[in-house]
CSV table of C-alpha atoms and ligand atoms in Angstrom, one decimal:
chain,number,residue,atom,x,y,z
A,82,MET,CA,-71.8,93.0,32.2
A,83,ARG,CA,-74.3,95.7,31.6
A,84,SER,CA,-71.7,98.1,30.1
A,85,GLN,CA,-70.4,95.3,27.9
A,86,ILE,CA,-74.0,94.8,26.6
A,87,TYR,CA,-74.3,98.4,26.0
A,88,ARG,CA,-70.9,98.4,24.1
A,89,THR,CA,-72.1,95.5,22.0
A,90,ALA,CA,-75.5,97.0,21.3
A,91,SER,CA,-74.0,100.5,20.3
A,92,ARG,CA,-71.5,98.6,18.0
A,93,THR,CA,-74.4,96.8,16.5
A,94,VAL,CA,-76.4,99.9,16.0
A,95,LYS,CA,-73.4,101.6,14.4
A,96,SER,CA,-72.7,98.8,11.9
A,97,LEU,CA,-76.5,98.6,11.1
A,98,LEU,CA,-76.6,102.3,10.5
A,99,SER,CA,-73.4,102.4,8.3
A,100,ALA,CA,-74.5,99.3,6.4
A,101,SER,CA,-77.9,100.9,5.7
A,102,ARG,CA,-76.2,104.1,4.4
A,103,SER,CA,-74.0,102.1,2.1
A,104,SER,CA,-76.6,99.7,0.8
A,105,PRO,CA,-79.8,101.4,0.0
A,106,LEU,CA,-81.4,98.0,-1.0
A,107,LEU,CA,-81.0,96.8,2.6
A,108,CYS,CA,-82.0,100.0,4.2
A,109,GLU,CA,-85.6,99.2,4.9
A,110,GLY,CA,-84.9,96.0,6.9
A,111,ARG,CA,-81.8,97.4,8.7
A,112,THR,CA,-83.7,100.6,9.9
A,113,ALA,CA,-86.5,98.5,11.1
A,114,ALA,CA,-84.2,96.3,13.0
A,115,VAL,CA,-82.5,99.3,14.7
A,116,ALA,CA,-85.9,100.7,15.6
A,117,THR,CA,-86.7,97.3,17.2
A,118,LEU,CA,-83.6,97.4,19.3
A,119,THR,CA,-85.2,100.0,21.7
A,120,THR,CA,-88.0,97.4,22.4
A,121,PHE,CA,-85.8,94.5,23.4
A,122,ARG,CA,-84.5,95.7,26.7
A,123,GLY,CA,-82.1,93.2,28.3
A,124,ARG,CA,-81.9,91.1,25.3
A,125,ILE,CA,-80.1,93.5,23.1
A,126,PRO,CA,-77.4,91.2,21.5
A,127,THR,CA,-80.1,89.0,20.0
A,128,VAL,CA,-81.0,91.8,17.8
A,129,THR,CA,-78.3,91.0,15.2
A,130,SER,CA,-79.8,87.7,14.6
A,131,PHE,CA,-83.2,89.1,14.5
A,132,HIS,CA,-82.2,91.7,12.0
A,133,GLU,CA,-80.4,89.2,9.9
A,134,ARG,CA,-83.5,87.1,9.7
A,135,ALA,CA,-85.7,90.1,9.0
A,136,GLN,CA,-83.3,91.3,6.3
A,137,TYR,CA,-83.2,87.8,4.7
A,138,LYS,CA,-87.1,87.7,4.7
A,139,SER,CA,-87.3,91.2,3.5
A,140,SER,CA,-84.9,90.4,0.6
A,141,GLN,CA,-86.8,87.3,-0.3
A,142,SER,CA,-90.3,88.3,-0.2
A,143,GLY,CA,-90.8,92.0,1.0
A,144,TRP,CA,-90.9,93.7,4.3
A,145,LEU,CA,-94.6,92.6,5.0
A,146,SER,CA,-93.6,89.0,5.4
A,147,ALA,CA,-90.6,90.0,7.5
A,148,ALA,CA,-93.0,91.9,9.9
A,149,LEU,CA,-95.2,88.8,10.1
A,150,THR,CA,-92.2,86.6,11.3
A,151,LEU,CA,-91.4,89.1,14.1
A,152,PRO,CA,-93.2,87.4,17.0
A,153,ALA,CA,-92.0,83.9,16.1
A,154,ALA,CA,-88.5,85.2,15.6
A,155,ALA,CA,-88.4,87.1,19.0
A,156,TYR,CA,-89.8,83.9,20.6
A,157,MET,CA,-87.1,81.8,19.0
A,158,LEU,CA,-84.3,84.1,20.0
A,159,HIS,CA,-85.7,84.6,23.5
A,160,ASP,CA,-83.3,81.9,25.0
A,161,GLN,CA,-80.1,82.9,23.2
A,162,GLU,CA,-77.4,83.9,25.6
A,163,ALA,CA,-76.1,87.4,25.4
A,164,HIS,CA,-72.5,87.3,23.7
A,165,ALA,CA,-70.9,90.4,24.9
A,166,ALA,CA,-67.3,89.8,23.7
A,167,GLU,CA,-65.6,92.4,21.5
A,168,LEU,CA,-65.0,90.4,18.5
A,169,GLU,CA,-62.1,91.2,16.2
A,170,ARG,CA,-61.5,90.3,12.6
A,171,THR,CA,-58.4,89.2,10.6
A,172,PHE,CA,-57.5,88.6,7.1
A,173,ILE,CA,-56.5,85.0,6.2
A,174,ALA,CA,-55.5,83.9,2.6
A,175,ILE,CA,-54.7,80.5,1.3
A,176,LYS,CA,-52.0,81.2,-1.3
A,177,PRO,CA,-51.8,79.5,-4.8
A,178,ASP,CA,-49.7,76.6,-3.5
A,179,GLY,CA,-52.4,75.8,-0.8
A,180,VAL,CA,-55.2,76.0,-3.3
A,181,GLN,CA,-53.5,73.9,-5.9
A,182,ARG,CA,-52.6,71.2,-3.3
A,183,GLY,CA,-56.2,70.8,-2.2
A,184,LEU,CA,-55.8,72.2,1.2
A,185,ILE,CA,-58.6,74.7,1.3
A,186,SER,CA,-61.0,72.4,3.4
A,187,GLU,CA,-58.2,71.2,5.7
A,188,ILE,CA,-57.2,74.9,6.5
A,189,ILE,CA,-60.8,76.3,6.9
A,190,SER,CA,-61.7,73.3,9.1
A,191,ARG,CA,-58.9,74.2,11.6
A,192,PHE,CA,-60.2,77.8,11.9
A,193,GLU,CA,-63.8,76.6,12.1
A,194,ARG,CA,-63.2,73.8,14.6
A,195,LYS,CA,-61.4,76.3,16.9
A,196,GLY,CA,-64.6,78.3,17.1
A,197,PHE,CA,-63.8,81.3,14.9
A,198,LYS,CA,-66.4,82.5,12.5
A,199,LEU,CA,-66.1,83.0,8.7
A,200,VAL,CA,-67.5,86.4,7.7
A,201,ALA,CA,-66.1,86.8,4.1
A,202,ILE,CA,-64.6,84.4,1.5
A,203,LYS,CA,-63.8,84.6,-2.2
A,204,LEU,CA,-61.5,83.0,-4.7
A,205,VAL,CA,-59.4,85.5,-6.7
A,206,VAL,CA,-56.4,85.6,-8.9
A,207,PRO,CA,-54.7,88.9,-7.8
A,208,SER,CA,-52.7,90.9,-10.2
A,209,LYS,CA,-49.0,91.5,-9.7
A,210,ASP,CA,-49.8,95.1,-8.8
A,211,PHE,CA,-52.3,94.0,-6.2
A,212,ALA,CA,-49.8,91.5,-4.7
A,213,GLN,CA,-47.2,94.3,-4.4
A,214,ARG,CA,-49.8,96.4,-2.5
A,215,HIS,CA,-50.5,93.5,-0.2
A,216,TYR,CA,-46.9,92.9,0.5
A,217,HIS,CA,-45.9,96.6,0.4
A,218,ASP,CA,-44.0,96.4,3.7
A,219,LEU,CA,-41.6,93.8,2.3
A,220,LYS,CA,-40.7,95.8,-0.8
A,221,GLU,CA,-37.0,96.1,0.2
A,222,ARG,CA,-36.5,92.4,0.7
A,223,PRO,CA,-34.7,90.4,-1.9
A,224,PHE,CA,-37.5,88.0,-2.4
A,225,PHE,CA,-40.1,90.6,-2.9
A,226,ASN,CA,-40.5,90.3,-6.7
A,227,GLY,CA,-40.5,86.5,-6.6
A,228,LEU,CA,-43.1,86.6,-3.7
A,229,CYS,CA,-45.5,88.9,-5.7
A,230,ASP,CA,-45.1,86.9,-8.9
A,231,PHE,CA,-46.0,83.7,-6.9
A,232,LEU,CA,-49.0,85.3,-5.1
A,233,SER,CA,-50.4,86.6,-8.5
A,234,SER,CA,-49.6,83.2,-10.2
A,235,GLY,CA,-53.1,81.6,-9.5
A,236,PRO,CA,-56.1,81.4,-7.4
A,237,VAL,CA,-55.9,82.7,-3.8
A,238,LEU,CA,-58.6,82.1,-1.2
A,239,ALA,CA,-59.2,85.2,0.5
A,240,MET,CA,-61.1,85.1,3.9
A,241,VAL,CA,-62.0,87.2,6.9
A,242,TRP,CA,-62.4,85.4,10.2
A,243,GLU,CA,-64.0,86.8,13.3
A,244,GLY,CA,-63.6,85.9,17.0
A,245,GLU,CA,-62.1,86.9,20.3
A,246,GLY,CA,-58.4,87.0,19.9
A,247,VAL,CA,-58.5,85.8,16.3
A,248,ILE,CA,-55.6,88.0,14.9
A,249,LYS,CA,-53.1,86.6,17.4
A,250,TYR,CA,-54.4,83.1,17.7
A,251,GLY,CA,-54.9,82.9,13.9
A,252,ARG,CA,-51.1,83.4,13.6
A,253,LYS,CA,-50.6,80.6,16.2
A,254,LEU,CA,-52.9,78.3,14.1
A,255,ILE,CA,-50.7,79.2,11.0
A,256,GLY,CA,-47.3,78.7,12.7
A,257,ALA,CA,-44.0,80.3,12.0
A,258,THR,CA,-43.2,82.0,8.7
A,259,ASP,CA,-40.5,79.3,7.8
A,260,PRO,CA,-42.2,75.8,7.9
A,261,GLN,CA,-38.9,74.3,9.0
A,262,LYS,CA,-39.4,76.2,12.2
A,263,SER,CA,-43.2,75.8,12.5
A,264,GLU,CA,-44.3,73.6,15.4
A,265,PRO,CA,-46.0,70.4,14.5
A,266,GLY,CA,-49.8,70.9,14.9
A,267,THR,CA,-49.7,74.3,13.1
A,268,ILE,CA,-50.9,74.6,9.5
A,269,ARG,CA,-47.4,75.4,8.2
A,270,GLY,CA,-45.8,72.7,10.5
A,271,ASP,CA,-48.0,70.1,9.3
A,272,LEU,CA,-48.6,70.9,5.7
A,273,ALA,CA,-45.6,73.0,4.3
A,274,VAL,CA,-41.8,72.4,3.9
A,275,VAL,CA,-40.2,75.6,2.7
A,276,VAL,CA,-40.7,79.4,3.3
A,277,GLY,CA,-41.3,80.1,-0.4
A,278,ARG,CA,-44.4,77.8,-0.3
A,279,ASN,CA,-45.8,78.3,3.1
A,280,ILE,CA,-49.4,78.0,1.8
A,281,ILE,CA,-51.1,80.6,4.0
A,282,HIS,CA,-51.2,84.2,4.9
A,283,GLY,CA,-52.5,85.8,8.1
A,284,SER,CA,-52.5,89.4,9.4
A,285,ASP,CA,-49.8,90.1,11.9
A,286,GLY,CA,-51.5,92.8,14.0
A,287,PRO,CA,-54.7,94.9,14.5
A,288,GLU,CA,-53.6,97.6,12.0
A,289,THR,CA,-52.4,95.2,9.3
A,290,ALA,CA,-55.7,93.2,9.7
A,291,LYS,CA,-57.8,96.4,9.2
A,292,ASP,CA,-55.7,97.4,6.1
A,293,GLU,CA,-55.6,93.9,4.6
A,294,ILE,CA,-59.3,93.4,5.0
A,295,ALA,CA,-60.0,96.8,3.4
A,296,LEU,CA,-57.6,96.0,0.6
A,297,TRP,CA,-59.1,92.6,-0.2
A,298,PHE,CA,-62.8,93.1,0.5
A,299,GLU,CA,-65.5,95.8,0.0
A,300,PRO,CA,-67.5,96.5,3.2
A,301,ARG,CA,-70.6,94.9,1.7
A,302,GLU,CA,-68.9,91.6,1.3
A,303,LEU,CA,-68.3,91.2,5.0
A,304,VAL,CA,-71.3,89.5,6.5
A,305,SER,CA,-72.3,90.2,10.2
A,306,TYR,CA,-74.3,87.4,11.7
A,307,THR,CA,-74.8,85.5,14.9
A,308,SER,CA,-73.7,81.9,14.7
A,309,ASN,CA,-75.9,79.5,16.7
A,310,ALA,CA,-72.6,78.0,18.2
A,311,GLU,CA,-71.6,81.3,19.7
A,312,LYS,CA,-73.5,80.7,22.8
A,313,TRP,CA,-71.5,77.5,23.4
A,314,ILE,CA,-68.1,79.0,22.4
A,315,TYR,CA,-68.3,82.2,24.5
A,316,GLY,CA,-69.4,82.4,28.1
A,317,ALA,CA,-68.0,83.0,31.6
A,318,ASN,CA,-69.0,81.0,34.7
B,634,DAT,P1,-45.6,85.7,7.4
B,634,DAT,O1,-46.3,85.3,6.1
B,634,DAT,O2,-45.4,84.7,8.3
B,634,DAT,O3,-46.4,87.1,8.0
B,634,DAT,P2,-43.6,87.7,6.4
B,634,DAT,O4,-44.7,88.7,6.4
B,634,DAT,O5,-42.3,88.0,7.0
B,634,DAT,O6,-44.2,86.3,7.0
B,634,DAT,O7,-43.3,87.3,4.9
B,634,DAT,C1,-44.4,87.2,3.9
B,634,DAT,C2,-44.1,86.0,3.0
B,634,DAT,O8,-42.8,86.3,2.3
B,634,DAT,C3,-43.9,84.7,3.7
B,634,DAT,O9,-45.1,84.1,4.0
B,634,DAT,C4,-43.1,83.9,2.8
B,634,DAT,C5,-42.2,85.0,2.2
B,634,DAT,N1,-40.8,85.1,2.9
B,634,DAT,C6,-40.6,85.5,4.0
B,634,DAT,N2,-39.4,85.4,4.3
B,634,DAT,C7,-38.7,84.9,3.2
B,634,DAT,C8,-37.5,84.5,2.9
B,634,DAT,N3,-36.4,84.6,3.8
B,634,DAT,N4,-37.3,83.9,1.7
B,634,DAT,C9,-38.2,83.7,0.7
B,634,DAT,N5,-39.6,84.1,1.0
B,634,DAT,C10,-39.7,84.6,2.3
B,635,MG,MG1,-46.6,88.9,7.2
């Protein structure tokens, strides 16, 4: 347990430090949060939330008011359970057919209700060149050109979801590539009929997830935060 806490803490510190390097505007709040980490022995994972509140306050009305909120924030977070799971991230996109059919909220709610956390989202119309980069591993397939034409034909809702096992389980929520073979209860099984209009994309492994997140999002577009629900979603008895 203790080593998990230290692992999570060091991850938090690393991400805070790298974020502060990449974003000078946020530097003050983040550095202060890292410094505070050393004073919160035994309650390390709450620092992320604390930091986010401090950063928010800092961006709203300056560091002074953030400093004034510290005792209250520390008190409010005192009861939060330490969530020590190593959380992973996956890239999920609702393709133009899913967007046009009004399935955004239906699809998002399935990931949300499961307990996964949304950490990035944007609506974009990818260029054909961008679509070809996204599907580069399929460039030898006969449907590659049509697939890239289709992905770049309209708005795509690009997202990053976070959670324990989210890459593999995200694929389970999505269902088999061909909706004719997807189980009922899955997104494609319930909401799509043919492979050429299967409404959603999900990364198929850790390496793909990393590459696809980097292709679609700038690091600063990924929002690290602690959800209030996490203490109810994660835990061991
Ligand atoms: P998935 O989207 O399940 O990861 P994939 O990576 O093999 O599947 O293929 C990417 C997309 O290409 C898929 O969502 C739909 C399209 N596609 C796959 N196989 C196809 C086929 N046989 N005919 C037409 N389109 C296909
Ligand atoms: Mg794939």
